[in-house]
PDB file of C-alpha atoms in Angstrom:
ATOM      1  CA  UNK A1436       0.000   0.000   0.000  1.00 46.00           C
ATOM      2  CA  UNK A1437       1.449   3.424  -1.255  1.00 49.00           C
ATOM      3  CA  UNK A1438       2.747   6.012   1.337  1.00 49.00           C
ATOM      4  CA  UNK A1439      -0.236   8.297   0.448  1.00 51.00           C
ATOM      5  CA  UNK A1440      -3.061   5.866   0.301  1.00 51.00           C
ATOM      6  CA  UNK A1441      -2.297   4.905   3.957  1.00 52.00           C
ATOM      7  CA  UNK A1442      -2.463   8.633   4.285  1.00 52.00           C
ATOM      8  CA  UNK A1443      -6.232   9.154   3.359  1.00 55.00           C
ATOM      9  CA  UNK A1444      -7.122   5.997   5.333  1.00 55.00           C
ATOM     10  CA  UNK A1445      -5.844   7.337   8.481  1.00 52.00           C
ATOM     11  CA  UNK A1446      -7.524  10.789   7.570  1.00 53.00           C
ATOM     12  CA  UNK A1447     -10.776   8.678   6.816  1.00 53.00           C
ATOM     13  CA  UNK A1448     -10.090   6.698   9.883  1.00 52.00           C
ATOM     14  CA  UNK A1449      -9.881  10.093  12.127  1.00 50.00           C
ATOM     15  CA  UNK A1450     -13.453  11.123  10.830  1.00 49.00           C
ATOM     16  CA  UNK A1451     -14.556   8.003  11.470  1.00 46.00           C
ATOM     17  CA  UNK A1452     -13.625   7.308  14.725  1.00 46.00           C
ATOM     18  CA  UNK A1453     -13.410  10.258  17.213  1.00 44.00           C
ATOM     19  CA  UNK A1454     -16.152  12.947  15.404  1.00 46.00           C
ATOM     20  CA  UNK A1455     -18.457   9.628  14.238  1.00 44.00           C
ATOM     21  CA  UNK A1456     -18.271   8.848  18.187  1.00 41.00           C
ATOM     22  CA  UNK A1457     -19.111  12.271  19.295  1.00 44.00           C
ATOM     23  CA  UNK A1458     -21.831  13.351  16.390  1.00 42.00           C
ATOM     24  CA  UNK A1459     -25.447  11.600  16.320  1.00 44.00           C
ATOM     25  CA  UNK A1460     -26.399  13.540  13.584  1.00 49.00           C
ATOM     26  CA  UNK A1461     -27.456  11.665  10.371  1.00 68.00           C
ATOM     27  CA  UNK A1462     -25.003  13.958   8.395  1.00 83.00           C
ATOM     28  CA  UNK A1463     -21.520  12.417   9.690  1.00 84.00           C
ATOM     29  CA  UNK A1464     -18.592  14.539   9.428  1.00 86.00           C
ATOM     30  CA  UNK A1465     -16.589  11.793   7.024  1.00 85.00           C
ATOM     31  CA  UNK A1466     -19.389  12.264   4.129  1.00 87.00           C
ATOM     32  CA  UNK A1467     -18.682  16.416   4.730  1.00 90.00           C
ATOM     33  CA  UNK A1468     -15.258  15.473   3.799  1.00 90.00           C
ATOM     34  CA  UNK A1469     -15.306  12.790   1.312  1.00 88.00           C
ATOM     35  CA  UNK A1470     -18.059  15.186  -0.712  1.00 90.00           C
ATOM     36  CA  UNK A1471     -15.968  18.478  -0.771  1.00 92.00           C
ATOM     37  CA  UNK A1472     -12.951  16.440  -1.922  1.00 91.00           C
ATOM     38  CA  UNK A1473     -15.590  15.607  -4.866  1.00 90.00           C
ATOM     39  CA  UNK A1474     -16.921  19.008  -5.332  1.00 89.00           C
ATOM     40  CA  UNK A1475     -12.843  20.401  -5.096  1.00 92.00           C
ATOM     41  CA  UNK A1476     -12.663  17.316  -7.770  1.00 90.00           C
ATOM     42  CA  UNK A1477     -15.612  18.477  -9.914  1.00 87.00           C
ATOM     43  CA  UNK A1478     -14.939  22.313  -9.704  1.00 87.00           C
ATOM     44  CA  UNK A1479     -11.431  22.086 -10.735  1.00 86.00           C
ATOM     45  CA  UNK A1480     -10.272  24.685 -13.538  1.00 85.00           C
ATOM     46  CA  UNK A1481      -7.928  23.555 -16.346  1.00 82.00           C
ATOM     47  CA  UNK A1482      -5.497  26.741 -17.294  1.00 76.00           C
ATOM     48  CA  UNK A1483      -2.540  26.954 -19.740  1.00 76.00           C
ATOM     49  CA  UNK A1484      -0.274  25.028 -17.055  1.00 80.00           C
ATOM     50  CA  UNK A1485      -1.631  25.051 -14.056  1.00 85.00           C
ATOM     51  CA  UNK A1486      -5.029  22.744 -12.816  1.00 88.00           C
ATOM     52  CA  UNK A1487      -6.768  25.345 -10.118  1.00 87.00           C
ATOM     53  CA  UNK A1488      -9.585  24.200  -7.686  1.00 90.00           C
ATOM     54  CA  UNK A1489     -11.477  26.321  -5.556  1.00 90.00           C
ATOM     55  CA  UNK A1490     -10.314  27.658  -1.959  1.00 90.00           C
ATOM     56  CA  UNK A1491     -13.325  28.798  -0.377  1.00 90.00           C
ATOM     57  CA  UNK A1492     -16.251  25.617   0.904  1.00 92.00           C
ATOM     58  CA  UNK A1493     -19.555  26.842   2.307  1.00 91.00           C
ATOM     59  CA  UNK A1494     -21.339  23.893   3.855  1.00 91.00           C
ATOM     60  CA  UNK A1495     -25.228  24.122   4.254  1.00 90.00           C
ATOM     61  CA  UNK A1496     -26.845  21.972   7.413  1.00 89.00           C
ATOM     62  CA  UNK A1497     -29.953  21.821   8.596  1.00 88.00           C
ATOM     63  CA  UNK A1498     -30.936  23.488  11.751  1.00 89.00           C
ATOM     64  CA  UNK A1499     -30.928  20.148  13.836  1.00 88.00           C
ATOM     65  CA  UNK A1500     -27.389  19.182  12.139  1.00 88.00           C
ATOM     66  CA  UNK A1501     -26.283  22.317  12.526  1.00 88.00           C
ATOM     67  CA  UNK A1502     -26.754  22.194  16.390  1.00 88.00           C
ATOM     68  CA  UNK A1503     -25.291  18.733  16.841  1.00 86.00           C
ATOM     69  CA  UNK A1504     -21.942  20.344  15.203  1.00 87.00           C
ATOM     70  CA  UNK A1505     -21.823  23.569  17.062  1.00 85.00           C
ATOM     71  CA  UNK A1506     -20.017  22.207  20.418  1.00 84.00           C
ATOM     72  CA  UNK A1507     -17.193  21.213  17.867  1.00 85.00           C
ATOM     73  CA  UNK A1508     -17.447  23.274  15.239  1.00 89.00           C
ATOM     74  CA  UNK A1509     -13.966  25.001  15.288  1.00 89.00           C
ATOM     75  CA  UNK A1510     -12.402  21.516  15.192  1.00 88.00           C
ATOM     76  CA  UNK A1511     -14.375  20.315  12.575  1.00 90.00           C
ATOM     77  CA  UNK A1512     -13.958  23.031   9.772  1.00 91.00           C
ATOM     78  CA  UNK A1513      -9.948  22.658  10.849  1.00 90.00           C
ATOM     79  CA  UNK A1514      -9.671  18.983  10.110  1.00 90.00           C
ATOM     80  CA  UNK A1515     -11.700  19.476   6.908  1.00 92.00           C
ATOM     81  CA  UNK A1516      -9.795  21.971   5.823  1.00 92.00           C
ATOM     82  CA  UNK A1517      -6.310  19.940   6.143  1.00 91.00           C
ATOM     83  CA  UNK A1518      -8.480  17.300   4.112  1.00 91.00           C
ATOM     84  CA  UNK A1519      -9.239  19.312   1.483  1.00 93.00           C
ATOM     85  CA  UNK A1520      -5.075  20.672   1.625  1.00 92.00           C
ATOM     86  CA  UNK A1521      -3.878  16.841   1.699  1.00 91.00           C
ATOM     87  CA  UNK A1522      -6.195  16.020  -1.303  1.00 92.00           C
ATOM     88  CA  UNK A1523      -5.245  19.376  -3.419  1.00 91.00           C
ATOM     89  CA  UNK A1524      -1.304  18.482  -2.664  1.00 91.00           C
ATOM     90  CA  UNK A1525      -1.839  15.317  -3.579  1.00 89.00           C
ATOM     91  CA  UNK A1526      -3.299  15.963  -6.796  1.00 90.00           C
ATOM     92  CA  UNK A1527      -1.271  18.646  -7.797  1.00 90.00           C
ATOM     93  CA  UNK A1528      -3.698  21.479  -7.676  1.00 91.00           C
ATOM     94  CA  UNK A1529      -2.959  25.072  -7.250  1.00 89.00           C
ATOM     95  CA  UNK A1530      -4.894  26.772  -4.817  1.00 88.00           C
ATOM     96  CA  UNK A1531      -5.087  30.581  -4.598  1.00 85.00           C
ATOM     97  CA  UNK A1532      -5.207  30.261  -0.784  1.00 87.00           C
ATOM     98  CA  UNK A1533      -5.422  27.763   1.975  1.00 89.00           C
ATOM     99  CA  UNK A1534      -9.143  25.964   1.671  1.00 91.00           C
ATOM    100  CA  UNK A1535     -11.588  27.398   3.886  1.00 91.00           C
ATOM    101  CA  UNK A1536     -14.488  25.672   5.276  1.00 93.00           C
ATOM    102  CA  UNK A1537     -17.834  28.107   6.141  1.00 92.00           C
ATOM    103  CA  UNK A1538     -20.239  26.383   7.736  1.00 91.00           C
ATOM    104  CA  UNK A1539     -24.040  27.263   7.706  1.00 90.00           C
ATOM    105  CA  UNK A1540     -27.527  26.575   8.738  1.00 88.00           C
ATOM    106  CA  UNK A1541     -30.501  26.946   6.401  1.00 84.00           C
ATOM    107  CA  UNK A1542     -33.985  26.365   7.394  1.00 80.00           C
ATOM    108  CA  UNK A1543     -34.780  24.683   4.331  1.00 79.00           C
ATOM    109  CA  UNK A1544     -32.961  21.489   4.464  1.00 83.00           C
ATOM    110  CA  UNK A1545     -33.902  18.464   6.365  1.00 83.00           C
ATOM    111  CA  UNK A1546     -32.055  16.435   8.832  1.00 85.00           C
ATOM    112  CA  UNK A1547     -29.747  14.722   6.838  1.00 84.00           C
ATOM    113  CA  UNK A1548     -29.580  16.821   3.894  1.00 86.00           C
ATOM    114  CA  UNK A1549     -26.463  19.193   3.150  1.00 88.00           C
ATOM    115  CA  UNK A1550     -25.166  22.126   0.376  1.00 88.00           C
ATOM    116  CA  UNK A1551     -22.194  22.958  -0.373  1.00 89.00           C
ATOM    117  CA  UNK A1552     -21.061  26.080  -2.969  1.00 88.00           C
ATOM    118  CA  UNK A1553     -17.829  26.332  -3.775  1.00 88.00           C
ATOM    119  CA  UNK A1554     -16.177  29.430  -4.763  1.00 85.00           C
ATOM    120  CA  UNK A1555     -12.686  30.258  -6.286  1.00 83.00           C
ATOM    121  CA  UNK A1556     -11.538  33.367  -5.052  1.00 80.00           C
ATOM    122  CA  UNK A1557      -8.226  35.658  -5.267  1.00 70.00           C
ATOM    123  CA  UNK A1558      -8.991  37.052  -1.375  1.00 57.00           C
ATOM    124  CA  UNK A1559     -10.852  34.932   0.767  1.00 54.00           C
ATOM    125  CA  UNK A1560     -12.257  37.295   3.991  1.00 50.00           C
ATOM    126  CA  UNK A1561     -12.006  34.176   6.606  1.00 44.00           C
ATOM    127  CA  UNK A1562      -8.333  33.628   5.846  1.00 41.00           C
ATOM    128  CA  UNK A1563      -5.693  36.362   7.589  1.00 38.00           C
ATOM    129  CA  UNK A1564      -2.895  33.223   6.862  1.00 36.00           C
ATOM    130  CA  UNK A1565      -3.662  33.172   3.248  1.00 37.00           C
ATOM    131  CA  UNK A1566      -0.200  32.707   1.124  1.00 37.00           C
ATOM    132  CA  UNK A1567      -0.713  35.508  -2.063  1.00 36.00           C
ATOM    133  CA  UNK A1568      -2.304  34.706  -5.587  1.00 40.00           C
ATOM    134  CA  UNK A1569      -0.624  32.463  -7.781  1.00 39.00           C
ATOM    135  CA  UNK A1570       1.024  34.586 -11.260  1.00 37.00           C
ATOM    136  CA  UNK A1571      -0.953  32.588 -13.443  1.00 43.00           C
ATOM    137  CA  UNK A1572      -5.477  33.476 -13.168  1.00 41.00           C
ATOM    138  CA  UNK A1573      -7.132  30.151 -14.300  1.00 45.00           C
ATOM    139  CA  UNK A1574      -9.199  31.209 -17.369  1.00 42.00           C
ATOM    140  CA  UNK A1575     -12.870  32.722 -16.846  1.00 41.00           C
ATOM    141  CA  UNK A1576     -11.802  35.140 -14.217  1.00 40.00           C
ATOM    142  CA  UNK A1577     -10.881  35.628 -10.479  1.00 38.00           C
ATOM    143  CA  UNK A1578     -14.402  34.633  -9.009  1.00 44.00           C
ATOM    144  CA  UNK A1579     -16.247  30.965  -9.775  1.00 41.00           C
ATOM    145  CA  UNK A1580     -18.823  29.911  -7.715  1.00 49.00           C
ATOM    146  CA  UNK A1581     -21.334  26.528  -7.913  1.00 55.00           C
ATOM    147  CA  UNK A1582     -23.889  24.819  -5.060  1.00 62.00           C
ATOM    148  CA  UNK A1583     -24.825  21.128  -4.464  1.00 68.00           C
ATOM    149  CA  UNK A1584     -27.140  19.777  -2.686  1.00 67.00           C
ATOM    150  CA  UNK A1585     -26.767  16.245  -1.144  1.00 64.00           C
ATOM    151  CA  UNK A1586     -29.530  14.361   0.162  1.00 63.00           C
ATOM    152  CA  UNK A1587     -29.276  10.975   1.377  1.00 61.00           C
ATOM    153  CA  UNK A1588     -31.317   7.857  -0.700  1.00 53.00           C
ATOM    154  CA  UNK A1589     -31.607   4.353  -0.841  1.00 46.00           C
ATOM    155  CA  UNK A1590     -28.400   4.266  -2.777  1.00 46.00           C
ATOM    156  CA  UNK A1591     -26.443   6.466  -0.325  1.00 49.00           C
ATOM    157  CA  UNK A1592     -26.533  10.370  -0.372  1.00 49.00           C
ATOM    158  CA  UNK A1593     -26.930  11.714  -3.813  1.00 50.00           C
ATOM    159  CA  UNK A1594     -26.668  15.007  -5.173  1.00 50.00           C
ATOM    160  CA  UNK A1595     -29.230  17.176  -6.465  1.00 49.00           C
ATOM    161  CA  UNK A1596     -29.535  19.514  -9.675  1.00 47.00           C
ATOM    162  CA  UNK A1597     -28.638  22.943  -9.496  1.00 50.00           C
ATOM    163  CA  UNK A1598     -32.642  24.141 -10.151  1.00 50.00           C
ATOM    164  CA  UNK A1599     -33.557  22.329  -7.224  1.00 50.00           C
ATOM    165  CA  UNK A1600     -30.638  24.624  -5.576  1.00 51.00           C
ATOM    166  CA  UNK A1601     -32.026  27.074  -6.254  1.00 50.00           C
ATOM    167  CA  UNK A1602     -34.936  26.530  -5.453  1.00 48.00           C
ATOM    168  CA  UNK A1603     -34.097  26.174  -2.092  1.00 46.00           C
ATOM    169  CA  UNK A1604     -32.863  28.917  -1.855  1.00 48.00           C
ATOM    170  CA  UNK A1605     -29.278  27.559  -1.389  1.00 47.00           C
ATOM    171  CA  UNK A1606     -27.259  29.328  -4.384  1.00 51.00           C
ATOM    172  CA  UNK A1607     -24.750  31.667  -4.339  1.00 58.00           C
ATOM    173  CA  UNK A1608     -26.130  34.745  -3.997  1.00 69.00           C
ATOM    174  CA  UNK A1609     -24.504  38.466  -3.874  1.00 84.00           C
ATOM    175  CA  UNK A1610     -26.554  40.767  -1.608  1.00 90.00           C
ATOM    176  CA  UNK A1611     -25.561  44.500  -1.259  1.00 93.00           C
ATOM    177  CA  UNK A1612     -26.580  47.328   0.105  1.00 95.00           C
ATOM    178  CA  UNK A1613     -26.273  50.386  -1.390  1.00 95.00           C
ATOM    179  CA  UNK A1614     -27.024  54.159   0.292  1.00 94.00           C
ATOM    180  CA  UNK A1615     -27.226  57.282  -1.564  1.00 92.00           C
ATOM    181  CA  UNK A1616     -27.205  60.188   0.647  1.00 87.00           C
ATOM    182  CA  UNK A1617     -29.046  63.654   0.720  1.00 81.00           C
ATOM    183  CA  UNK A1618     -25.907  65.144  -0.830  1.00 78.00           C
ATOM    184  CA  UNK A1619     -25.990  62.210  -3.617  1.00 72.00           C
ATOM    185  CA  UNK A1620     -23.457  60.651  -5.826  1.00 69.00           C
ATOM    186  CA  UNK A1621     -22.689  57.400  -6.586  1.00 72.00           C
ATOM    187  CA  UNK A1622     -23.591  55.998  -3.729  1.00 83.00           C
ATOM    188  CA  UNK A1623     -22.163  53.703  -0.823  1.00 90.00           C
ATOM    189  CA  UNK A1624     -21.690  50.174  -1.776  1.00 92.00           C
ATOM    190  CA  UNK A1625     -21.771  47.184   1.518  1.00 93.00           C
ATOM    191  CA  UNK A1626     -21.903  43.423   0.521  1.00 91.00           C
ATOM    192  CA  UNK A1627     -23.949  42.025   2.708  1.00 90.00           C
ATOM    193  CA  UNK A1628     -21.920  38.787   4.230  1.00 84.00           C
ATOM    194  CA  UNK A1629     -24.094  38.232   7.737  1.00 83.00           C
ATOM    195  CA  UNK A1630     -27.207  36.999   8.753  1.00 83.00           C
ATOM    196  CA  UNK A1631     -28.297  40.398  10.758  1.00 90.00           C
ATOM    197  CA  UNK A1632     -26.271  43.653   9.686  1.00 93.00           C
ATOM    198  CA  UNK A1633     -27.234  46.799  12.198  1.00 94.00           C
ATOM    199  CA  UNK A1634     -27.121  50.115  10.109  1.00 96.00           C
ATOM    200  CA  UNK A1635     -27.004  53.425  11.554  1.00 95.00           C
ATOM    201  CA  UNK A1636     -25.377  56.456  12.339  1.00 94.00           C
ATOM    202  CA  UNK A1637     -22.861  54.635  15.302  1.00 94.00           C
ATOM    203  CA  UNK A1638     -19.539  53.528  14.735  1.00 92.00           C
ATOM    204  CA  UNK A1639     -20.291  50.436  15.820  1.00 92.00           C
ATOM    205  CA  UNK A1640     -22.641  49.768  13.329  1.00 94.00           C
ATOM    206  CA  UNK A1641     -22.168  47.034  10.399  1.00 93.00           C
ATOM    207  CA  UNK A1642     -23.541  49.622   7.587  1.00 95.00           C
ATOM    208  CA  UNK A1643     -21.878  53.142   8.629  1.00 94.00           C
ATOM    209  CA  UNK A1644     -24.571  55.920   7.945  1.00 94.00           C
ATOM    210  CA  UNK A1645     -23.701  59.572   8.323  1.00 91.00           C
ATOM    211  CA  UNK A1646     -26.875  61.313   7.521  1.00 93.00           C
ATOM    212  CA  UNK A1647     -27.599  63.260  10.531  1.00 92.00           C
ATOM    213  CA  UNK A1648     -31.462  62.255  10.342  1.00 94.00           C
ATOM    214  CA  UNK A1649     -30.129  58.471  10.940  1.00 95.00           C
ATOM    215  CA  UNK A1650     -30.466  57.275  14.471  1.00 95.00           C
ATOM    216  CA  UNK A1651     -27.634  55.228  15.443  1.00 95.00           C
ATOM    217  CA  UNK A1652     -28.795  52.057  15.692  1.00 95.00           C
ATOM    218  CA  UNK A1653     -31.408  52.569  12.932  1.00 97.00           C
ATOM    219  CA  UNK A1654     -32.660  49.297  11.705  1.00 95.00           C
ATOM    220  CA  UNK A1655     -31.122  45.593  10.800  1.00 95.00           C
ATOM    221  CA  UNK A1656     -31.386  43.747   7.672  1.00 95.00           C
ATOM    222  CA  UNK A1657     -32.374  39.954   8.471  1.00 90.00           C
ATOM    223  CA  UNK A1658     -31.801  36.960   6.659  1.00 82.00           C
ATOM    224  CA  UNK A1659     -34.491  34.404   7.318  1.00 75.00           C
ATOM    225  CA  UNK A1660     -33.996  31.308   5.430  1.00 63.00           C
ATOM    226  CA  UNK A1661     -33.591  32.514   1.542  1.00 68.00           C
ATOM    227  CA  UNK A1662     -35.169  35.685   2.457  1.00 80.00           C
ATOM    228  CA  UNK A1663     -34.277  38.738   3.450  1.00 89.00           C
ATOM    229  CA  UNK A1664     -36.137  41.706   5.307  1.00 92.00           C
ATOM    230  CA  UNK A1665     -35.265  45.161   6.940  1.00 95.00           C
ATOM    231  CA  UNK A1666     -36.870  45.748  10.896  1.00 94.00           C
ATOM    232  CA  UNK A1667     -37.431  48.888  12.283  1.00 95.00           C
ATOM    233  CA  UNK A1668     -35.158  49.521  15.758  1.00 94.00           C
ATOM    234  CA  UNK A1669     -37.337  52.101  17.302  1.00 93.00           C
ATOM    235  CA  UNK A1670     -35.727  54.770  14.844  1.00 95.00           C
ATOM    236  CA  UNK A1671     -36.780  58.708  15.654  1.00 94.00           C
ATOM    237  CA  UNK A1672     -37.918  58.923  12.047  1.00 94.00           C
ATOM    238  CA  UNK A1673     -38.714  55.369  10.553  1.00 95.00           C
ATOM    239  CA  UNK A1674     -38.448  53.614   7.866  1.00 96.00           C
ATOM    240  CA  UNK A1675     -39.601  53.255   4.674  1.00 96.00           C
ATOM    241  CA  UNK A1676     -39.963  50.734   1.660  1.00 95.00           C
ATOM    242  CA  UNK A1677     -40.278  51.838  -1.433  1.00 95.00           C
ATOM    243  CA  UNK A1678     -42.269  55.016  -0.396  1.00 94.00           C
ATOM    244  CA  UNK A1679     -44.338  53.126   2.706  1.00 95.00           C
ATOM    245  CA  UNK A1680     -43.622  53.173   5.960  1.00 95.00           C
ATOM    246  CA  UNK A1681     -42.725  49.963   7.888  1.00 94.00           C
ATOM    247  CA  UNK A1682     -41.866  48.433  11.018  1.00 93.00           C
ATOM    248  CA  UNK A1683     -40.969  44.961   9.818  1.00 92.00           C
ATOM    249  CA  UNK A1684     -40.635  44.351   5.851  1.00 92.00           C
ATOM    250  CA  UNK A1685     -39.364  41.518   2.978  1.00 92.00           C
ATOM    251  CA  UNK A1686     -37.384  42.772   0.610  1.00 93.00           C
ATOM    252  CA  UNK A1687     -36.942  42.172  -2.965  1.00 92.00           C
ATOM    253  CA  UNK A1688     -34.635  42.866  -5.372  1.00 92.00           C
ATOM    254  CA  UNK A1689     -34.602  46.455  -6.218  1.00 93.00           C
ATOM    255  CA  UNK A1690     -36.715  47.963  -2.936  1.00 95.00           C
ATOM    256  CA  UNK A1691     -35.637  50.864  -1.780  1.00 96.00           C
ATOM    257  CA  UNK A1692     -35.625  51.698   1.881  1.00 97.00           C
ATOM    258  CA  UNK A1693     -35.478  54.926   2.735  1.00 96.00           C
ATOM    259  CA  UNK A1694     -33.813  55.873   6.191  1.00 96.00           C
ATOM    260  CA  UNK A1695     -33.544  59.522   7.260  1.00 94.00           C
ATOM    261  CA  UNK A1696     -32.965  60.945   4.118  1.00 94.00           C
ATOM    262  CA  UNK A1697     -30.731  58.781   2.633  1.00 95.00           C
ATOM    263  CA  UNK A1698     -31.539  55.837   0.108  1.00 95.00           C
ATOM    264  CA  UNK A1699     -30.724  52.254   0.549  1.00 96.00           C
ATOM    265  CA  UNK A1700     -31.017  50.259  -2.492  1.00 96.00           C
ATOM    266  CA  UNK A1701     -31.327  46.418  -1.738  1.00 96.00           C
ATOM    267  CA  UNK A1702     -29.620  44.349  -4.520  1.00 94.00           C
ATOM    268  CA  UNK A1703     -29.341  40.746  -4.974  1.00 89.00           C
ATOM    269  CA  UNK A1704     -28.108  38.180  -7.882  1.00 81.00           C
ATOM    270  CA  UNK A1705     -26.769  34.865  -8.404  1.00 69.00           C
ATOM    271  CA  UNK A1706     -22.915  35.629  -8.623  1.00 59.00           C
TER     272      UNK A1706
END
């Protein structure tokens, strides 16, 4: 048996054993990390001399998994993430960072059911230890990004197409934020990257508001499951969907909420 074969069995072994003893869940940690090694697999980008794979795994649980992983969640996205380094070394892929495992709940899913989207991207947020880009961009660009959905079957857990994906809501979305003052311009552009994200006029604040008619801790923009609304915080002066006021409101793409006097455009798009 090669040097590296007995190398994946005792990674396979460690999931296994001491998380498949700790974790009642029906999603078991070594299917997490035997399915992103497929999706790194899958996702891989052929370029003039260099095979890239994606660096960035965002794994979708259901509420109930989600919970039974949370005690050891730390520990878990580390040892996936030295799986997913192992496999890329041993298959000579170039990665523009060190992997990084995100790990996420989503109403939508069952017990037992699981996304994952995988990105390729030049900056990864979640990684201060990232090495810098490699000289050579794979071809299509700096940014790739797919979901799959596994369920389990008769036959094991299978994946699902990428309608039903997003149908559920589970996609790859970019959400953003952006606020056009009384003054106005071209506006202030946030990328919405959180499930809650306070804006207002205090520092402290996730969205940074100056207009002087903003209280400062105006309002919050709330994910709940694939959708997204904007709740009033007791403001001095509101707010307002396109034109109405509100104290609790979905968005779609394309509202505008107005806050003081300064407009917040909601955007969002598969990216």
């Amino acid at each position: 048996m090669s040097l590296l074969k007995k190398l994946e069995e005792k990674i396979q072994d460690l999931f296994e054993g001491s998380f498949n003893r700790a974790f009642k869940s029906p999603v078991q940690p070594v299917e997490l990390a035997r399915k992103l090694v497929k999706e790194m697999d899958d996702h891989k980008v052929v370029s003039v001399s260099r095979v890239y794979a994606p660096n960035e795994y965002t794994v979708f649980l259901s509420s109930a998994d989600g919970q039974q992983f949370e005690a050891y969640e730390e520990d878990l996205k580390a040892d996936l993430t030295e799986y997913l380094t192992e496999h890329a070394r041993r298959e000579n892929y170039d990665l523009l960072s060190r992997p990084i495992v995100i790990m996420e709940t989503d109403e939508d899913l069952q017990v037992g059911e699981f996304g994952i989207a995988t990105r390729m991207v030049s900056d990864p947020k979640q990684s201060p230890a990232a090495p810098p880009p490699a000289p050579e961009a794979p071809a299509g660009g700096p940014e790739i990004s797919r979901t799959v959905i596994y369920r389990p079957s008769a036959q094991g857990t299978m994946a699902v197409s990428a309608g039903e994906a997003r149908e559920l809501g589970l996609a790859r979305e970019c959400v953003t934020l952006t606020a056009v003052g009384p003054e106005g311009g071209t506006g202030k552009v946030y990328e919405v990257e959180k499930r809650v994200i306070l804006i207002g006029r205090s520092s402290h604040a996730d969205f940074v508001l100056t207009d002087a008619n903003v209280s400062r801790r105006h309002a919050e923009l709330r994910r709940r499951g694939g959708d997204y609304a904007i709740v009033d915080l007791d403001s001095t002066n509101g707010v307002e969907v396109n034109g109405l006021r509100v104290g609790s409101q979905p968005l779609a793409d394309g509202d505008v909420i107005t806050l003081g006097a300064t407009k917040v455009t909601f955007k969002r798009k598969s990216c």
